[in-house]
Amino acid sequence: MSPSIRVRTPGELRAARRRRAHRCWGHLLAAPLWPLHGANLGTLLRTCDAVGACLAVPRFPWVPEALRRGNTLRQPACVHWVHDPLGWLAREREAGSAVVGVELADESIRLADLPAARGRTVVVLGHEQQGVPPEALELLDTVVEIPMVGTGSSLNVAVAGSLVLYKLAGLV
């Protein structure tokens, strides 16, 4: 005999959530600075909202429309516009932010071993086919790897970013 499971109603879920969009808390920033597929940016923006993070994206002409198309949030989300990804990362690091790259590297730590963020943390997500550019690797403090047992070599930027953001936010 299985236990009875009661699913919360949409009204109960709404009552438990924030009524307004959060301001920029400056704690976690997801930074897909070399995006390939626009639909993934809106999905990642929804994860940022869920964990209290901000999204830092490049000022490519197609990015605003991609965010609008993929974003189903009812409130505005926190988006930081980046004109020079490498310069922005260098300034974040100089200002004391921890810069965590999501990449397959010899120095990578497993996602399960990644501690929750204790200060401002930037999560750098690379191009979905080529990863984090070589010139950006030297700006990373830590590299995290998402273990995979299947035949694929990577996850899309929204899935990878979501997994790392939830871990850094201390929610899993």
GROMACS .gro file of N, CA and C in nm:
model
  516
    1MET      N    1   0.084  -0.118   0.000
    1MET     CA    2   0.000   0.000   0.000
    1MET      C    3   0.089   0.125   0.000
    2SER      N    4   0.074   0.209  -0.102
    2SER     CA    5   0.159   0.328  -0.112
    2SER      C    6   0.097   0.444  -0.035
    3PRO      N    7   0.182   0.537   0.010
    3PRO     CA    8   0.128   0.654   0.081
    3PRO      C    9   0.051   0.744  -0.014
    4SER      N   10  -0.041   0.817   0.041
    4SER     CA   11  -0.120   0.910  -0.039
    4SER      C   12  -0.035   1.034  -0.070
    5ILE      N   13  -0.036   1.074  -0.194
    5ILE     CA   14   0.040   1.191  -0.236
    5ILE      C   15  -0.058   1.300  -0.275
    6ARG      N   16  -0.041   1.418  -0.214
    6ARG     CA   17  -0.127   1.532  -0.246
    6ARG      C   18  -0.045   1.634  -0.321
    7VAL      N   19  -0.085   1.660  -0.442
    7VAL     CA   20  -0.017   1.759  -0.526
    7VAL      C   21  -0.071   1.897  -0.493
    8ARG      N   22   0.020   1.994  -0.478
    8ARG     CA   23  -0.023   2.131  -0.448
    8ARG      C   24  -0.094   2.192  -0.568
    9THR      N   25  -0.195   2.271  -0.540
    9THR     CA   26  -0.273   2.336  -0.645
    9THR      C   27  -0.195   2.456  -0.700
   10PRO      N   28  -0.231   2.501  -0.820
   10PRO     CA   29  -0.165   2.622  -0.874
   10PRO      C   30  -0.178   2.742  -0.779
   11GLY      N   31  -0.290   2.757  -0.714
   11GLY     CA   32  -0.308   2.867  -0.618
   11GLY      C   33  -0.215   2.856  -0.500
   12GLU      N   34  -0.195   2.735  -0.449
   12GLU     CA   35  -0.101   2.715  -0.338
   12GLU      C   36   0.042   2.746  -0.381
   13LEU      N   37   0.078   2.706  -0.502
   13LEU     CA   38   0.211   2.734  -0.553
   13LEU      C   39   0.233   2.884  -0.568
   14ARG      N   40   0.135   2.955  -0.624
   14ARG     CA   41   0.147   3.100  -0.640
   14ARG      C   42   0.162   3.170  -0.505
   15ALA      N   43   0.086   3.124  -0.405
   15ALA     CA   44   0.091   3.187  -0.273
   15ALA      C   45   0.226   3.168  -0.205
   16ALA      N   46   0.298   3.062  -0.240
   16ALA     CA   47   0.427   3.033  -0.178
   16ALA      C   48   0.543   3.104  -0.246
   17ARG      N   49   0.519   3.163  -0.361
   17ARG     CA   50   0.626   3.225  -0.440
   17ARG      C   51   0.628   3.375  -0.420
   18ARG      N   52   0.737   3.438  -0.463
   18ARG     CA   53   0.749   3.583  -0.459
   18ARG      C   54   0.640   3.646  -0.543
   19ARG      N   55   0.588   3.755  -0.496
   19ARG     CA   56   0.485   3.825  -0.571
   19ARG      C   57   0.545   3.916  -0.679
   20ARG      N   58   0.668   3.962  -0.655
   20ARG     CA   59   0.736   4.050  -0.749
   20ARG      C   60   0.871   3.990  -0.787
   21ALA      N   61   0.924   4.033  -0.899
   21ALA     CA   62   1.055   3.987  -0.942
   21ALA      C   63   1.160   4.033  -0.841
   22HIS      N   64   1.262   3.951  -0.820
   22HIS     CA   65   1.368   3.992  -0.729
   22HIS      C   66   1.456   4.097  -0.795
   23ARG      N   67   1.510   4.185  -0.712
   23ARG     CA   68   1.609   4.280  -0.763
   23ARG      C   69   1.740   4.205  -0.782
   24CYS      N   70   1.837   4.273  -0.834
   24CYS     CA   71   1.968   4.212  -0.852
   24CYS      C   72   2.031   4.190  -0.715
   25TRP      N   73   2.046   4.065  -0.678
   25TRP     CA   74   2.109   4.032  -0.550
   25TRP      C   75   2.261   4.025  -0.564
   26GLY      N   76   2.309   4.012  -0.687
   26GLY     CA   77   2.452   4.012  -0.711
   26GLY      C   78   2.525   3.893  -0.652
   27HIS      N   79   2.456   3.785  -0.626
   27HIS     CA   80   2.519   3.668  -0.564
   27HIS      C   81   2.561   3.566  -0.669
   28LEU      N   82   2.469   3.526  -0.754
   28LEU     CA   83   2.496   3.429  -0.860
   28LEU      C   84   2.464   3.492  -0.995
   29LEU      N   85   2.554   3.474  -1.089
   29LEU     CA   86   2.531   3.521  -1.225
   29LEU      C   87   2.561   3.408  -1.321
   30ALA      N   88   2.464   3.370  -1.401
   30ALA     CA   89   2.487   3.273  -1.508
   30ALA      C   90   2.535   3.352  -1.628
   31ALA      N   91   2.647   3.310  -1.686
   31ALA     CA   92   2.707   3.387  -1.794
   31ALA      C   93   2.731   3.301  -1.918
   32PRO      N   94   2.627   3.280  -1.999
   32PRO     CA   95   2.647   3.213  -2.128
   32PRO      C   96   2.697   3.316  -2.229
   33LEU      N   97   2.824   3.345  -2.224
   33LEU     CA   98   2.880   3.458  -2.298
   33LEU      C   99   2.908   3.429  -2.444
   34TRP      N  100   2.898   3.302  -2.483
   34TRP     CA  101   2.920   3.264  -2.623
   34TRP      C  102   2.807   3.172  -2.667
   35PRO      N  103   2.681   3.220  -2.663
   35PRO     CA  104   2.566   3.132  -2.690
   35PRO      C  105   2.556   3.092  -2.836
   36LEU      N  106   2.499   2.977  -2.856
   36LEU     CA  107   2.478   2.925  -2.991
   36LEU      C  108   2.329   2.925  -3.026
   37HIS      N  109   2.245   2.875  -2.934
   37HIS     CA  110   2.102   2.861  -2.961
   37HIS      C  111   2.022   2.955  -2.871
   38GLY      N  112   1.943   3.041  -2.931
   38GLY     CA  113   1.867   3.139  -2.856
   38GLY      C  114   1.763   3.082  -2.763
   39ALA      N  115   1.699   2.972  -2.801
   39ALA     CA  116   1.592   2.916  -2.717
   39ALA      C  117   1.646   2.878  -2.580
   40ASN      N  118   1.769   2.838  -2.572
   40ASN     CA  119   1.828   2.798  -2.444
   40ASN      C  120   1.844   2.916  -2.348
   41LEU      N  121   1.858   3.037  -2.400
   41LEU     CA  122   1.875   3.153  -2.313
   41LEU      C  123   1.749   3.182  -2.232
   42GLY      N  124   1.633   3.173  -2.292
   42GLY     CA  125   1.509   3.194  -2.218
   42GLY      C  126   1.487   3.088  -2.112
   43THR      N  127   1.523   2.965  -2.144
   43THR     CA  128   1.512   2.856  -2.046
   43THR      C  129   1.606   2.882  -1.929
   44LEU      N  130   1.729   2.923  -1.957
   44LEU     CA  131   1.824   2.952  -1.851
   44LEU      C  132   1.779   3.071  -1.768
   45LEU      N  133   1.714   3.169  -1.830
   45LEU     CA  134   1.662   3.284  -1.757
   45LEU      C  135   1.557   3.240  -1.655
   46ARG      N  136   1.474   3.144  -1.691
   46ARG     CA  137   1.374   3.093  -1.596
   46ARG      C  138   1.442   3.023  -1.479
   47THR      N  139   1.550   2.950  -1.504
   47THR     CA  140   1.624   2.889  -1.393
   47THR      C  141   1.685   2.997  -1.304
   48CYS      N  142   1.740   3.102  -1.365
   48CYS     CA  143   1.796   3.211  -1.285
   48CYS      C  144   1.691   3.267  -1.190
   49ASP      N  145   1.571   3.288  -1.239
   49ASP     CA  146   1.463   3.336  -1.154
   49ASP      C  147   1.435   3.238  -1.041
   50ALA      N  148   1.435   3.109  -1.072
   50ALA     CA  149   1.402   3.007  -0.972
   50ALA      C  150   1.502   3.002  -0.858
   51VAL      N  151   1.630   3.029  -0.886
   51VAL     CA  152   1.733   3.017  -0.783
   51VAL      C  153   1.780   3.153  -0.730
   52GLY      N  154   1.722   3.262  -0.780
   52GLY     CA  155   1.761   3.395  -0.734
   52GLY      C  156   1.889   3.446  -0.799
   53ALA      N  157   1.917   3.401  -0.919
   53ALA     CA  158   2.038   3.443  -0.990
   53ALA      C  159   2.005   3.545  -1.097
   54CYS      N  160   2.109   3.604  -1.154
   54CYS     CA  161   2.095   3.695  -1.268
   54CYS      C  162   2.156   3.627  -1.390
   55LEU      N  163   2.121   3.679  -1.506
   55LEU     CA  164   2.175   3.628  -1.631
   55LEU      C  165   2.261   3.737  -1.693
   56ALA      N  166   2.384   3.703  -1.730
   56ALA     CA  167   2.474   3.796  -1.799
   56ALA      C  168   2.491   3.745  -1.941
   57VAL      N  169   2.449   3.826  -2.038
   57VAL     CA  170   2.452   3.782  -2.178
   57VAL      C  171   2.521   3.886  -2.266
   58PRO      N  172   2.578   3.841  -2.377
   58PRO     CA  173   2.644   3.935  -2.468
   58PRO      C  174   2.542   4.018  -2.543
   59ARG      N  175   2.585   4.134  -2.589
   59ARG     CA  176   2.500   4.225  -2.665
   59ARG      C  177   2.499   4.188  -2.813
   60PHE      N  178   2.468   4.062  -2.843
   60PHE     CA  179   2.453   4.022  -2.983
   60PHE      C  180   2.315   4.070  -3.029
   61PRO      N  181   2.300   4.106  -3.154
   61PRO     CA  182   2.171   4.160  -3.202
   61PRO      C  183   2.053   4.067  -3.181
   62TRP      N  184   2.074   3.936  -3.184
   62TRP     CA  185   1.963   3.841  -3.175
   62TRP      C  186   1.928   3.801  -3.032
   63VAL      N  187   2.010   3.838  -2.933
   63VAL     CA  188   1.988   3.792  -2.795
   63VAL      C  189   1.861   3.849  -2.732
   64PRO      N  190   1.830   3.980  -2.744
   64PRO     CA  191   1.706   4.029  -2.681
   64PRO      C  192   1.581   3.954  -2.729
   65GLU      N  193   1.572   3.930  -2.858
   65GLU     CA  194   1.457   3.856  -2.910
   65GLU      C  195   1.456   3.712  -2.860
   66ALA      N  196   1.572   3.651  -2.852
   66ALA     CA  197   1.580   3.514  -2.801
   66ALA      C  198   1.533   3.507  -2.656
   67LEU      N  199   1.569   3.605  -2.576
   67LEU     CA  200   1.523   3.608  -2.436
   67LEU      C  201   1.373   3.628  -2.430
   68ARG      N  202   1.321   3.719  -2.509
   68ARG     CA  203   1.175   3.741  -2.510
   68ARG      C  204   1.100   3.615  -2.551
   69ARG      N  205   1.150   3.548  -2.653
   69ARG     CA  206   1.081   3.430  -2.707
   69ARG      C  207   1.084   3.313  -2.608
   70GLY      N  208   1.195   3.295  -2.539
   70GLY     CA  209   1.207   3.179  -2.451
   70GLY      C  210   1.166   3.203  -2.308
   71ASN      N  211   1.138   3.327  -2.272
   71ASN     CA  212   1.108   3.362  -2.134
   71ASN      C  213   0.957   3.359  -2.111
   72THR      N  214   0.911   3.274  -2.021
   72THR     CA  215   0.769   3.267  -1.989
   72THR      C  216   0.737   3.330  -1.853
   73LEU      N  217   0.834   3.400  -1.794
   73LEU     CA  218   0.811   3.463  -1.664
   73LEU      C  219   0.713   3.579  -1.678
   74ARG      N  220   0.635   3.600  -1.576
   74ARG     CA  221   0.538   3.709  -1.579
   74ARG      C  222   0.598   3.840  -1.532
   75GLN      N  223   0.710   3.832  -1.461
   75GLN     CA  224   0.777   3.950  -1.409
   75GLN      C  225   0.910   3.968  -1.482
   76PRO      N  226   0.963   4.090  -1.484
   76PRO     CA  227   1.094   4.110  -1.546
   76PRO      C  228   1.202   4.034  -1.469
   77ALA      N  229   1.299   3.985  -1.539
   77ALA     CA  230   1.409   3.912  -1.475
   77ALA      C  231   1.534   3.999  -1.478
   78CYS      N  232   1.632   3.963  -1.397
   78CYS     CA  233   1.756   4.040  -1.387
   78CYS      C  234   1.852   3.996  -1.498
   79VAL      N  235   1.876   4.085  -1.592
   79VAL     CA  236   1.967   4.057  -1.703
   79VAL      C  237   2.076   4.165  -1.706
   80HIS      N  238   2.201   4.121  -1.709
   80HIS     CA  239   2.316   4.210  -1.724
   80HIS      C  240   2.365   4.197  -1.867
   81TRP      N  241   2.380   4.310  -1.936
   81TRP     CA  242   2.425   4.309  -2.075
   81TRP      C  243   2.575   4.329  -2.078
   82VAL      N  244   2.645   4.240  -2.148
   82VAL     CA  245   2.791   4.240  -2.152
   82VAL      C  246   2.837   4.277  -2.293
   83HIS      N  247   2.918   4.382  -2.303
   83HIS     CA  248   2.968   4.426  -2.434
   83HIS      C  249   3.098   4.354  -2.472
   84ASP      N  250   3.181   4.324  -2.374
   84ASP     CA  251   3.312   4.263  -2.397
   84ASP      C  252   3.327   4.146  -2.299
   85PRO      N  253   3.290   4.024  -2.341
   85PRO     CA  254   3.291   3.911  -2.247
   85PRO      C  255   3.422   3.890  -2.173
   86LEU      N  256   3.535   3.893  -2.241
   86LEU     CA  257   3.663   3.870  -2.174
   86LEU      C  258   3.696   3.983  -2.076
   87GLY      N  259   3.673   4.106  -2.118
   87GLY     CA  260   3.697   4.219  -2.030
   87GLY      C  261   3.606   4.216  -1.908
   88TRP      N  262   3.479   4.181  -1.931
   88TRP     CA  263   3.383   4.173  -1.821
   88TRP      C  264   3.425   4.066  -1.721
   89LEU      N  265   3.465   3.949  -1.771
   89LEU     CA  266   3.511   3.842  -1.680
   89LEU      C  267   3.633   3.887  -1.600
   90ALA      N  268   3.727   3.952  -1.665
   90ALA     CA  269   3.847   4.000  -1.595
   90ALA      C  270   3.809   4.099  -1.486
   91ARG      N  271   3.717   4.190  -1.516
   91ARG     CA  272   3.674   4.289  -1.415
   91ARG      C  273   3.600   4.221  -1.300
   92GLU      N  274   3.516   4.122  -1.330
   92GLU     CA  275   3.446   4.049  -1.223
   92GLU      C  276   3.546   3.981  -1.130
   93ARG      N  277   3.645   3.918  -1.190
   93ARG     CA  278   3.746   3.847  -1.110
   93ARG      C  279   3.827   3.947  -1.025
   94GLU      N  280   3.869   4.058  -1.085
   94GLU     CA  281   3.944   4.160  -1.011
   94GLU      C  282   3.863   4.217  -0.895
   95ALA      N  283   3.731   4.222  -0.912
   95ALA     CA  284   3.643   4.276  -0.807
   95ALA      C  285   3.616   4.174  -0.697
   96GLY      N  286   3.668   4.051  -0.712
   96GLY     CA  287   3.652   3.951  -0.607
   96GLY      C  288   3.550   3.843  -0.633
   97SER      N  289   3.486   3.846  -0.749
   97SER     CA  290   3.391   3.738  -0.781
   97SER      C  291   3.465   3.608  -0.801
   98ALA      N  292   3.404   3.498  -0.759
   98ALA     CA  293   3.455   3.365  -0.794
   98ALA      C  294   3.404   3.337  -0.935
   99VAL      N  295   3.492   3.290  -1.022
   99VAL     CA  296   3.454   3.264  -1.161
   99VAL      C  297   3.464   3.114  -1.184
  100VAL      N  298   3.348   3.051  -1.204
  100VAL     CA  299   3.339   2.905  -1.218
  100VAL      C  300   3.302   2.873  -1.362
  101GLY      N  301   3.386   2.797  -1.429
  101GLY     CA  302   3.357   2.755  -1.565
  101GLY      C  303   3.297   2.616  -1.568
  102VAL      N  304   3.207   2.593  -1.660
  102VAL     CA  305   3.148   2.460  -1.680
  102VAL      C  306   3.216   2.404  -1.805
  103GLU      N  307   3.307   2.309  -1.783
  103GLU     CA  308   3.391   2.263  -1.893
  103GLU      C  309   3.453   2.128  -1.857
  104LEU      N  310   3.486   2.051  -1.959
  104LEU     CA  311   3.558   1.926  -1.939
  104LEU      C  312   3.706   1.958  -1.944
  105ALA      N  313   3.776   1.942  -1.833
  105ALA     CA  314   3.918   1.972  -1.825
  105ALA      C  315   3.982   1.880  -1.722
  106ASP      N  316   4.113   1.862  -1.732
  106ASP     CA  317   4.183   1.777  -1.637
  106ASP      C  318   4.166   1.825  -1.494
  107GLU      N  319   4.152   1.957  -1.476
  107GLU     CA  320   4.140   2.017  -1.342
  107GLU      C  321   3.997   2.027  -1.292
  108SER      N  322   3.902   1.977  -1.367
  108SER     CA  323   3.760   1.989  -1.329
  108SER      C  324   3.729   1.915  -1.201
  109ILE      N  325   3.637   1.972  -1.123
  109ILE     CA  326   3.581   1.900  -1.009
  109ILE      C  327   3.442   1.851  -1.051
  110ARG      N  328   3.401   1.742  -0.993
  110ARG     CA  329   3.268   1.688  -1.023
  110ARG      C  330   3.160   1.779  -0.968
  111LEU      N  331   3.050   1.787  -1.037
  111LEU     CA  332   2.938   1.870  -0.993
  111LEU      C  333   2.897   1.835  -0.850
  112ALA      N  334   2.896   1.707  -0.817
  112ALA     CA  335   2.855   1.665  -0.682
  112ALA      C  336   2.948   1.720  -0.574
  113ASP      N  337   3.072   1.752  -0.609
  113ASP     CA  338   3.170   1.803  -0.512
  113ASP      C  339   3.176   1.955  -0.508
  114LEU      N  340   3.097   2.022  -0.588
  114LEU     CA  341   3.097   2.168  -0.592
  114LEU      C  342   3.023   2.222  -0.470
  115PRO      N  343   3.090   2.305  -0.388
  115PRO     CA  344   3.020   2.362  -0.271
  115PRO      C  345   2.928   2.476  -0.311
  116ALA      N  346   2.834   2.506  -0.226
  116ALA     CA  347   2.745   2.620  -0.248
  116ALA      C  348   2.826   2.748  -0.249
  117ALA      N  349   2.782   2.845  -0.327
  117ALA     CA  350   2.851   2.973  -0.337
  117ALA      C  351   2.842   3.048  -0.205
  118ARG      N  352   2.954   3.103  -0.161
  118ARG     CA  353   2.957   3.180  -0.036
  118ARG      C  354   2.967   3.330  -0.062
  119GLY      N  355   2.995   3.369  -0.185
  119GLY     CA  356   3.005   3.508  -0.225
  119GLY      C  357   2.963   3.521  -0.370
  120ARG      N  358   2.979   3.639  -0.424
  120ARG     CA  359   2.942   3.663  -0.564
  120ARG      C  360   3.014   3.561  -0.653
  121THR      N  361   2.937   3.490  -0.734
  121THR     CA  362   2.991   3.384  -0.819
  121THR      C  363   2.935   3.397  -0.959
  122VAL      N  364   3.025   3.392  -1.056
  122VAL     CA  365   2.989   3.397  -1.197
  122VAL      C  366   3.007   3.257  -1.254
  123VAL      N  367   2.903   3.203  -1.316
  123VAL     CA  368   2.908   3.071  -1.379
  123VAL      C  369   2.924   3.092  -1.530
  124VAL      N  370   3.042   3.059  -1.581
  124VAL     CA  371   3.074   3.079  -1.722
  124VAL      C  372   3.034   2.955  -1.800
  125LEU      N  373   2.947   2.976  -1.897
  125LEU     CA  374   2.901   2.868  -1.984
  125LEU      C  375   2.950   2.896  -2.125
  126GLY      N  376   3.017   2.800  -2.182
  126GLY     CA  377   3.076   2.819  -2.314
  126GLY      C  378   2.979   2.790  -2.426
  127HIS      N  379   3.033   2.798  -2.545
  127HIS     CA  380   2.964   2.764  -2.668
  127HIS      C  381   2.926   2.617  -2.663
  128GLU      N  382   2.808   2.582  -2.709
  128GLU     CA  383   2.759   2.445  -2.693
  128GLU      C  384   2.835   2.342  -2.776
  129GLN      N  385   2.911   2.387  -2.874
  129GLN     CA  386   2.991   2.292  -2.952
  129GLN      C  387   3.140   2.304  -2.922
  130GLN      N  388   3.186   2.424  -2.893
  130GLN     CA  389   3.330   2.445  -2.873
  130GLN      C  390   3.369   2.472  -2.729
  131GLY      N  391   3.273   2.487  -2.638
  131GLY     CA  392   3.305   2.509  -2.497
  131GLY      C  393   3.350   2.651  -2.468
  132VAL      N  394   3.416   2.667  -2.354
  132VAL     CA  395   3.469   2.797  -2.313
  132VAL      C  396   3.592   2.826  -2.400
  133PRO      N  397   3.599   2.944  -2.461
  133PRO     CA  398   3.714   2.975  -2.547
  133PRO      C  399   3.846   2.968  -2.470
  134PRO      N  400   3.953   2.924  -2.535
  134PRO     CA  401   4.083   2.913  -2.467
  134PRO      C  402   4.127   3.041  -2.397
  135GLU      N  403   4.101   3.157  -2.458
  135GLU     CA  404   4.144   3.283  -2.397
  135GLU      C  405   4.066   3.316  -2.269
  136ALA      N  406   3.952   3.252  -2.246
  136ALA     CA  407   3.874   3.274  -2.124
  136ALA      C  408   3.912   3.176  -2.013
  137LEU      N  409   3.976   3.065  -2.048
  137LEU     CA  410   4.009   2.964  -1.947
  137LEU      C  411   4.098   3.019  -1.837
  138GLU      N  412   4.189   3.109  -1.871
  138GLU     CA  413   4.280   3.165  -1.769
  138GLU      C  414   4.208   3.257  -1.671
  139LEU      N  415   4.086   3.296  -1.702
  139LEU     CA  416   4.008   3.383  -1.613
  139LEU      C  417   3.921   3.303  -1.516
  140LEU      N  418   3.923   3.170  -1.526
  140LEU     CA  419   3.842   3.085  -1.439
  140LEU      C  420   3.917   3.052  -1.311
  141ASP      N  421   3.846   3.056  -1.199
  141ASP     CA  422   3.904   3.014  -1.071
  141ASP      C  423   3.888   2.864  -1.050
  142THR      N  424   3.775   2.813  -1.096
  142THR     CA  425   3.739   2.673  -1.078
  142THR      C  426   3.671   2.625  -1.205
  143VAL      N  427   3.688   2.497  -1.234
  143VAL     CA  428   3.618   2.436  -1.346
  143VAL      C  429   3.538   2.319  -1.293
  144VAL      N  430   3.411   2.313  -1.328
  144VAL     CA  431   3.324   2.205  -1.283
  144VAL      C  432   3.281   2.123  -1.404
  145GLU      N  433   3.275   1.993  -1.383
  145GLU     CA  434   3.235   1.899  -1.488
  145GLU      C  435   3.106   1.831  -1.446
  146ILE      N  436   3.016   1.817  -1.541
  146ILE     CA  437   2.891   1.745  -1.516
  146ILE      C  438   2.910   1.604  -1.570
  147PRO      N  439   2.917   1.504  -1.482
  147PRO     CA  440   2.940   1.367  -1.529
  147PRO      C  441   2.829   1.319  -1.622
  148MET      N  442   2.868   1.246  -1.725
  148MET     CA  443   2.772   1.192  -1.821
  148MET      C  444   2.810   1.047  -1.850
  149VAL      N  445   2.712   0.960  -1.856
  149VAL     CA  446   2.739   0.819  -1.886
  149VAL      C  447   2.690   0.780  -2.025
  150GLY      N  448   2.621   0.868  -2.091
  150GLY     CA  449   2.569   0.839  -2.225
  150GLY      C  450   2.674   0.864  -2.332
  151THR      N  451   2.630   0.870  -2.455
  151THR     CA  452   2.722   0.886  -2.567
  151THR      C  453   2.745   1.031  -2.606
  152GLY      N  454   2.664   1.124  -2.556
  152GLY     CA  455   2.683   1.266  -2.588
  152GLY      C  456   2.806   1.322  -2.520
  153SER      N  457   2.859   1.429  -2.579
  153SER     CA  458   2.978   1.490  -2.521
  153SER      C  459   2.946   1.612  -2.435
  154SER      N  460   2.823   1.664  -2.447
  154SER     CA  461   2.787   1.779  -2.365
  154SER      C  462   2.636   1.793  -2.356
  155LEU      N  463   2.595   1.877  -2.262
  155LEU     CA  464   2.454   1.913  -2.245
  155LEU      C  465   2.434   2.050  -2.307
  156ASN      N  466   2.309   2.087  -2.334
  156ASN     CA  467   2.290   2.223  -2.384
  156ASN      C  468   2.311   2.322  -2.271
  157VAL      N  469   2.332   2.448  -2.307
  157VAL     CA  470   2.370   2.550  -2.210
  157VAL      C  471   2.263   2.569  -2.102
  158ALA      N  472   2.137   2.554  -2.134
  158ALA     CA  473   2.031   2.571  -2.035
  158ALA      C  474   2.034   2.459  -1.932
  159VAL      N  475   2.052   2.337  -1.975
  159VAL     CA  476   2.055   2.224  -1.882
  159VAL      C  477   2.180   2.229  -1.796
  160ALA      N  478   2.296   2.248  -1.858
  160ALA     CA  479   2.421   2.254  -1.783
  160ALA      C  480   2.418   2.369  -1.683
  161GLY      N  481   2.376   2.487  -1.729
  161GLY     CA  482   2.369   2.602  -1.639
  161GLY      C  483   2.272   2.580  -1.525
  162SER      N  484   2.159   2.518  -1.553
  162SER     CA  485   2.059   2.493  -1.449
  162SER      C  486   2.114   2.401  -1.340
  163LEU      N  487   2.180   2.294  -1.381
  163LEU     CA  488   2.237   2.202  -1.283
  163LEU      C  489   2.337   2.272  -1.193
  164VAL      N  490   2.427   2.349  -1.251
  164VAL     CA  491   2.531   2.416  -1.173
  164VAL      C  492   2.471   2.526  -1.086
  165LEU      N  493   2.375   2.602  -1.137
  165LEU     CA  494   2.313   2.707  -1.057
  165LEU      C  495   2.241   2.651  -0.935
  166TYR      N  496   2.166   2.543  -0.952
  166TYR     CA  497   2.098   2.484  -0.837
  166TYR      C  498   2.197   2.437  -0.732
  167LYS      N  499   2.309   2.380  -0.776
  167LYS     CA  500   2.411   2.333  -0.682
  167LYS      C  501   2.476   2.451  -0.610
  168LEU      N  502   2.513   2.555  -0.684
  168LEU     CA  503   2.576   2.672  -0.622
  168LEU      C  504   2.480   2.747  -0.530
  169ALA      N  505   2.351   2.745  -0.562
  169ALA     CA  506   2.252   2.812  -0.478
  169ALA      C  507   2.222   2.732  -0.351
  170GLY      N  508   2.275   2.610  -0.342
  170GLY     CA  509   2.252   2.528  -0.223
  170GLY      C  510   2.113   2.467  -0.219
  171LEU      N  511   2.048   2.456  -0.335
  171LEU     CA  512   1.912   2.404  -0.340
  171LEU      C  513   1.906   2.254  -0.370
  172VAL      N  514   2.019   2.192  -0.405
  172VAL     CA  515   2.027   2.046  -0.423
  172VAL      C  516   2.151   1.994  -0.355
   0.00000   0.00000   0.00000
